[in-house]
């Protein structure tokens, strides 16, 4: 067996399958592209679903990839086991209807055992199969020559994630030797059992059935191979180390943690958990941010926030009290740079995102403590047990592991419902598992469009009218020879109609000949790359083999073209003004407008928007030539061409060069000169998610129309104000000043009136056991006004416990203050809980100040009486 680094294993794997005629599929971004069913790319096959379900026909049916992936369904195990990770790499080879079981098994055995590749000792390898898979058994025994006792039948060896392709699988295990048996029960000591000796290294899935909606299984028209080999665990074997964390994929990160913490990895089990958690999570976060995800309160952003907070929480075990994780992004980039250069390219942005999130969490850690204190008081009042639900909320929202909550609880003489916590965790995993299963399901293979292989030429870059021969008619997912009514899908040998792609919408127009008239409603790409025209038959009969005239609607195409080129100018202008971290996160190019989504942490200022708009218009006024050419992708990169996030490019690419200002790889349609755009105007700039902003803009006629609307509005306003248009701003400022002055006078009058009402309020103060107490209903429109009233009364009675209530619109507002010198005996928060409960509401706060409310105004007198009763009972 060779001693191999993680990078060497990855390169060997790809090289081996390349020599076996496989096409290399690039590692896709972790944020799924055009796949809303997945939160993250979570396996090697996840990015190949389009091939497996027949939506796209691959250039080569034999594929190999090294795919980065994220899974967080077992996050609580990360750090406590040898191989659980949230980020990992899956090496895989795939066959889309080409080789099947024998080919997959031969490839796996050859790669693992040949001295030219991995060079494992054959005697250390075992395999498992499905009990009914006799084909796999015979191949392992008769073709590979594996002895029957090293072929184990296991019932669970069937890959099935719901509707879609599925089938039996065969797993390959490596025997690490008796020293890894530890105290494992004998009944688990076999390949496939729960033990550390026999380590699974490769899973070969034989997709030969379709799992139908009714639960039945039918053979697939084309049988497929899907395999997965974990890079991290392969590295642990070849490097002869006990866990994945001891491989060269992690050790540079662990070394940096040692430098920061002053602690040593490998000397203490408890601190080793912290080292592992932090090193795993920083890899996940660094790669996710590099691929466009950012921390937030929902979706994948919430996953990142939780990972960062969990790592920061564990850093306390290493006595790290400052933001530090952002520094660990550097060794992540260094280790992975050779295969994943985008982490290095975006390193500054990654560090900035992580640092801000760390500092934010460190600032909210105190808030978590306050939530615990509320949970503690609830437990004291409810029998001395913190519920599993509350313990889980502390864990899930504030990063408090159950162990930490238990430690706090023990100090406060409380217990934690650990079984309830485990049940909450179980329910969360079940929710994640169900979401994962529904997300991973693939579509049923459709043979109709996949079987239409005749090529179609797109001529729309240079022409809006074309004569094309009708190759195929598809109606109701069936190929037909003719159609007389309804909607049909048509493929021609030549077409000027652009299919929806790269954010640009499809062309509209008409298709006609002497025998039929059709209206084109949309155009999309077929699995084999042809443009499919979705058209409504208006008259006549459509027959395959006939020649038609295809006319693209010129007015629509012209404006779409202007907007597409303007989008390229906008993209570069954003980089000029905001920085190179700006990357496209989505776009839409229509006739009436353009929409551009991009990565950026903060909203744009008015000044930034104006600068961006000015830059784009200057490029338009400069009449810059737009040159479009095709060239090898390496040459395009040398030219400085910008590849868009998540797009897949072939060996030959189309480069759109706007006079060297903007150079992008793009298959869309553009103007010949920027002057054709005429005018560019930003309509809006908004946030659509954590770290993702959206700009909407108009150009040409639609920009002029917008200015006309604004001009008419200005004329209307100037008329109503009875001033000239150039005096409108001055007149508005004057009106605003008058309004502010009047508002101030109103506030002063209201305050004076309120002071008059409260002048004798101290007369209502009572002495209860030597403690001055004021408990009173007062007039107030809302909670804010009630607090203001409290402040005025408190200034007159600073030594008193004050409780105020107000009723407005059928709701009760409450506020309580306790002088700090009395908080050791009386707690405002406890008083408020009793008051709020009386009016069927909720409330709480600090020992010296609390607020709340309720929905039972008829009980406000009882609520105020509760204050006096509470003080009496506390003495």
Tab-separated table of N, CA and C in Angstrom, residues 458 464-466 468 470 486-492 494-500 505-513 516-525 531-539 542 548-554 556-557 560:
chain	number	residue	atom	x	y	z
A	458	UNK	N	-28.820	26.277	-34.043
A	458	UNK	CA	-29.343	27.568	-33.634
A	458	UNK	C	-28.706	28.653	-34.486
A	464	UNK	N	-33.217	36.612	-37.447
A	464	UNK	CA	-34.488	36.540	-36.744
A	464	UNK	C	-35.517	35.746	-37.536
A	465	UNK	N	-35.169	35.374	-38.757
A	465	UNK	CA	-36.072	34.566	-39.591
A	465	UNK	C	-35.284	33.412	-40.172
A	466	UNK	N	-35.902	32.244	-40.167
A	466	UNK	CA	-35.217	31.051	-40.659
A	466	UNK	C	-36.222	30.109	-41.295
A	468	UNK	N	-36.932	26.290	-41.613
A	468	UNK	CA	-36.504	25.069	-40.935
A	468	UNK	C	-37.403	23.892	-41.228
A	470	UNK	N	-39.230	20.574	-40.035
A	470	UNK	CA	-39.731	20.054	-38.772
A	470	UNK	C	-39.288	18.607	-38.588
A	486	UNK	N	-54.356	22.327	-30.059
A	486	UNK	CA	-53.697	22.300	-28.767
A	486	UNK	C	-52.258	22.800	-28.821
A	487	UNK	N	-51.519	22.442	-27.796
A	487	UNK	CA	-50.116	22.856	-27.675
A	487	UNK	C	-49.204	21.701	-28.046
A	488	UNK	N	-48.168	21.997	-28.819
A	488	UNK	CA	-47.214	20.980	-29.259
A	488	UNK	C	-45.797	21.445	-28.961
A	489	UNK	N	-44.866	20.482	-28.914
A	489	UNK	CA	-43.447	20.779	-28.762
A	489	UNK	C	-42.759	20.374	-30.053
A	490	UNK	N	-42.035	21.317	-30.652
A	490	UNK	CA	-41.477	21.112	-31.980
A	490	UNK	C	-39.962	21.269	-31.981
A	491	UNK	N	-39.287	20.414	-32.750
A	491	UNK	CA	-37.839	20.527	-32.950
A	491	UNK	C	-37.584	20.614	-34.453
A	492	UNK	N	-36.823	21.652	-34.867
A	492	UNK	CA	-36.498	21.883	-36.275
A	492	UNK	C	-35.008	21.654	-36.512
A	494	UNK	N	-33.169	23.719	-38.079
A	494	UNK	CA	-32.579	25.045	-37.910
A	494	UNK	C	-33.604	25.944	-37.240
A	495	UNK	N	-33.148	26.814	-36.342
A	495	UNK	CA	-34.088	27.715	-35.680
A	495	UNK	C	-33.387	28.995	-35.226
A	496	UNK	N	-34.078	30.147	-35.355
A	496	UNK	CA	-33.528	31.401	-34.808
A	496	UNK	C	-34.031	31.674	-33.395
A	497	UNK	N	-34.898	30.804	-32.844
A	497	UNK	CA	-35.489	31.031	-31.525
A	497	UNK	C	-34.517	30.654	-30.418
A	498	UNK	N	-34.255	31.619	-29.530
A	498	UNK	CA	-33.371	31.393	-28.388
A	498	UNK	C	-34.142	30.662	-27.295
A	499	UNK	N	-33.531	29.621	-26.726
A	499	UNK	CA	-34.144	28.882	-25.624
A	499	UNK	C	-33.724	29.502	-24.294
A	500	UNK	N	-34.623	29.519	-23.323
A	500	UNK	CA	-34.321	30.069	-21.999
A	500	UNK	C	-33.006	29.495	-21.479
A	505	UNK	N	-34.534	35.146	-21.124
A	505	UNK	CA	-35.787	34.461	-21.415
A	505	UNK	C	-35.827	34.051	-22.879
A	506	UNK	N	-36.724	33.138	-23.199
A	506	UNK	CA	-36.848	32.633	-24.564
A	506	UNK	C	-37.501	33.664	-25.472
A	507	UNK	N	-37.201	33.524	-26.740
A	507	UNK	CA	-37.856	34.372	-27.747
A	507	UNK	C	-39.317	33.970	-27.905
A	508	UNK	N	-40.097	34.919	-28.363
A	508	UNK	CA	-41.474	34.646	-28.781
A	508	UNK	C	-41.576	34.938	-30.276
A	509	UNK	N	-42.647	34.466	-30.904
A	509	UNK	CA	-42.799	34.702	-32.330
A	509	UNK	C	-43.793	33.746	-32.952
A	510	UNK	N	-43.630	33.533	-34.263
A	510	UNK	CA	-44.587	32.711	-34.994
A	510	UNK	C	-43.858	31.678	-35.850
A	511	UNK	N	-44.564	30.579	-36.081
A	511	UNK	CA	-44.103	29.524	-36.987
A	511	UNK	C	-45.236	29.269	-37.973
A	512	UNK	N	-44.916	29.220	-39.264
A	512	UNK	CA	-46.001	29.072	-40.237
A	512	UNK	C	-45.512	28.452	-41.543
A	513	UNK	N	-46.443	27.858	-42.272
A	513	UNK	CA	-46.273	27.492	-43.681
A	513	UNK	C	-47.657	27.552	-44.306
A	516	UNK	N	-50.311	25.677	-41.945
A	516	UNK	CA	-50.523	25.850	-40.504
A	516	UNK	C	-49.946	27.163	-39.998
A	517	UNK	N	-50.554	27.663	-38.911
A	517	UNK	CA	-50.078	28.859	-38.206
A	517	UNK	C	-49.956	28.520	-36.719
A	518	UNK	N	-48.802	28.865	-36.111
A	518	UNK	CA	-48.601	28.587	-34.697
A	518	UNK	C	-48.012	29.797	-33.995
A	519	UNK	N	-48.376	29.964	-32.716
A	519	UNK	CA	-47.820	31.016	-31.868
A	519	UNK	C	-46.825	30.372	-30.912
A	520	UNK	N	-45.567	30.846	-30.912
A	520	UNK	CA	-44.540	30.293	-30.023
A	520	UNK	C	-44.667	30.944	-28.649
A	521	UNK	N	-44.890	30.108	-27.634
A	521	UNK	CA	-45.095	30.621	-26.285
A	521	UNK	C	-43.844	30.527	-25.427
A	522	UNK	N	-42.990	29.524	-25.653
A	522	UNK	CA	-41.733	29.397	-24.927
A	522	UNK	C	-40.814	28.451	-25.683
A	523	UNK	N	-39.531	28.483	-25.312
A	523	UNK	CA	-38.529	27.617	-25.934
A	523	UNK	C	-37.591	27.131	-24.835
A	524	UNK	N	-37.290	25.812	-24.828
A	524	UNK	CA	-36.360	25.271	-23.840
A	524	UNK	C	-35.468	24.231	-24.499
A	525	UNK	N	-34.432	23.804	-23.737
A	525	UNK	CA	-33.463	22.848	-24.272
A	525	UNK	C	-33.899	21.414	-23.984
A	531	UNK	N	-33.239	22.931	-29.386
A	531	UNK	CA	-34.206	23.905	-28.901
A	531	UNK	C	-35.617	23.382	-29.166
A	532	UNK	N	-36.404	23.256	-28.094
A	532	UNK	CA	-37.775	22.755	-28.203
A	532	UNK	C	-38.727	23.944	-28.159
A	533	UNK	N	-39.544	24.089	-29.196
A	533	UNK	CA	-40.484	25.207	-29.296
A	533	UNK	C	-41.842	24.760	-28.777
A	534	UNK	N	-42.305	25.398	-27.716
A	534	UNK	CA	-43.646	25.125	-27.198
A	534	UNK	C	-44.591	26.094	-27.902
A	535	UNK	N	-45.440	25.561	-28.763
A	535	UNK	CA	-46.254	26.417	-29.627
A	535	UNK	C	-47.721	25.995	-29.599
A	536	UNK	N	-48.587	26.996	-29.724
A	536	UNK	CA	-50.033	26.754	-29.778
A	536	UNK	C	-50.505	26.813	-31.224
A	537	UNK	N	-51.185	25.759	-31.646
A	537	UNK	CA	-51.686	25.695	-33.025
A	537	UNK	C	-52.891	26.627	-33.150
A	538	UNK	N	-52.800	27.609	-34.045
A	538	UNK	CA	-53.906	28.538	-34.255
A	538	UNK	C	-54.779	28.113	-35.423
A	539	UNK	N	-54.160	27.465	-36.423
A	539	UNK	CA	-54.955	26.984	-37.563
A	539	UNK	C	-54.171	25.930	-38.323
A	542	UNK	N	-50.180	20.510	-38.471
A	542	UNK	CA	-48.719	20.523	-38.407
A	542	UNK	C	-48.225	19.112	-38.707
A	548	UNK	N	-41.052	24.975	-42.517
A	548	UNK	CA	-41.793	26.099	-41.952
A	548	UNK	C	-40.908	27.337	-41.933
A	549	UNK	N	-41.559	28.493	-41.874
A	549	UNK	CA	-40.844	29.754	-41.647
A	549	UNK	C	-40.945	30.083	-40.164
A	550	UNK	N	-39.794	30.310	-39.547
A	550	UNK	CA	-39.740	30.606	-38.118
A	550	UNK	C	-39.379	32.074	-37.949
A	551	UNK	N	-40.303	32.864	-37.383
A	551	UNK	CA	-40.117	34.305	-37.223
A	551	UNK	C	-40.053	34.683	-35.746
A	552	UNK	N	-38.911	35.238	-35.333
A	552	UNK	CA	-38.759	35.735	-33.962
A	552	UNK	C	-39.331	37.142	-33.888
A	553	UNK	N	-40.075	37.426	-32.821
A	553	UNK	CA	-40.637	38.755	-32.619
A	553	UNK	C	-39.497	39.742	-32.394
A	554	UNK	N	-39.282	40.645	-33.379
A	554	UNK	CA	-38.121	41.527	-33.370
A	554	UNK	C	-38.141	42.509	-32.199
A	556	UNK	N	-39.416	42.358	-29.223
A	556	UNK	CA	-39.056	41.715	-27.965
A	556	UNK	C	-37.576	41.368	-27.928
A	557	UNK	N	-37.076	40.753	-29.015
A	557	UNK	CA	-35.660	40.355	-29.062
A	557	UNK	C	-34.746	41.563	-28.885
A	560	UNK	N	-34.601	42.623	-25.197
A	560	UNK	CA	-33.928	41.591	-24.401
A	560	UNK	C	-32.424	41.686	-24.615
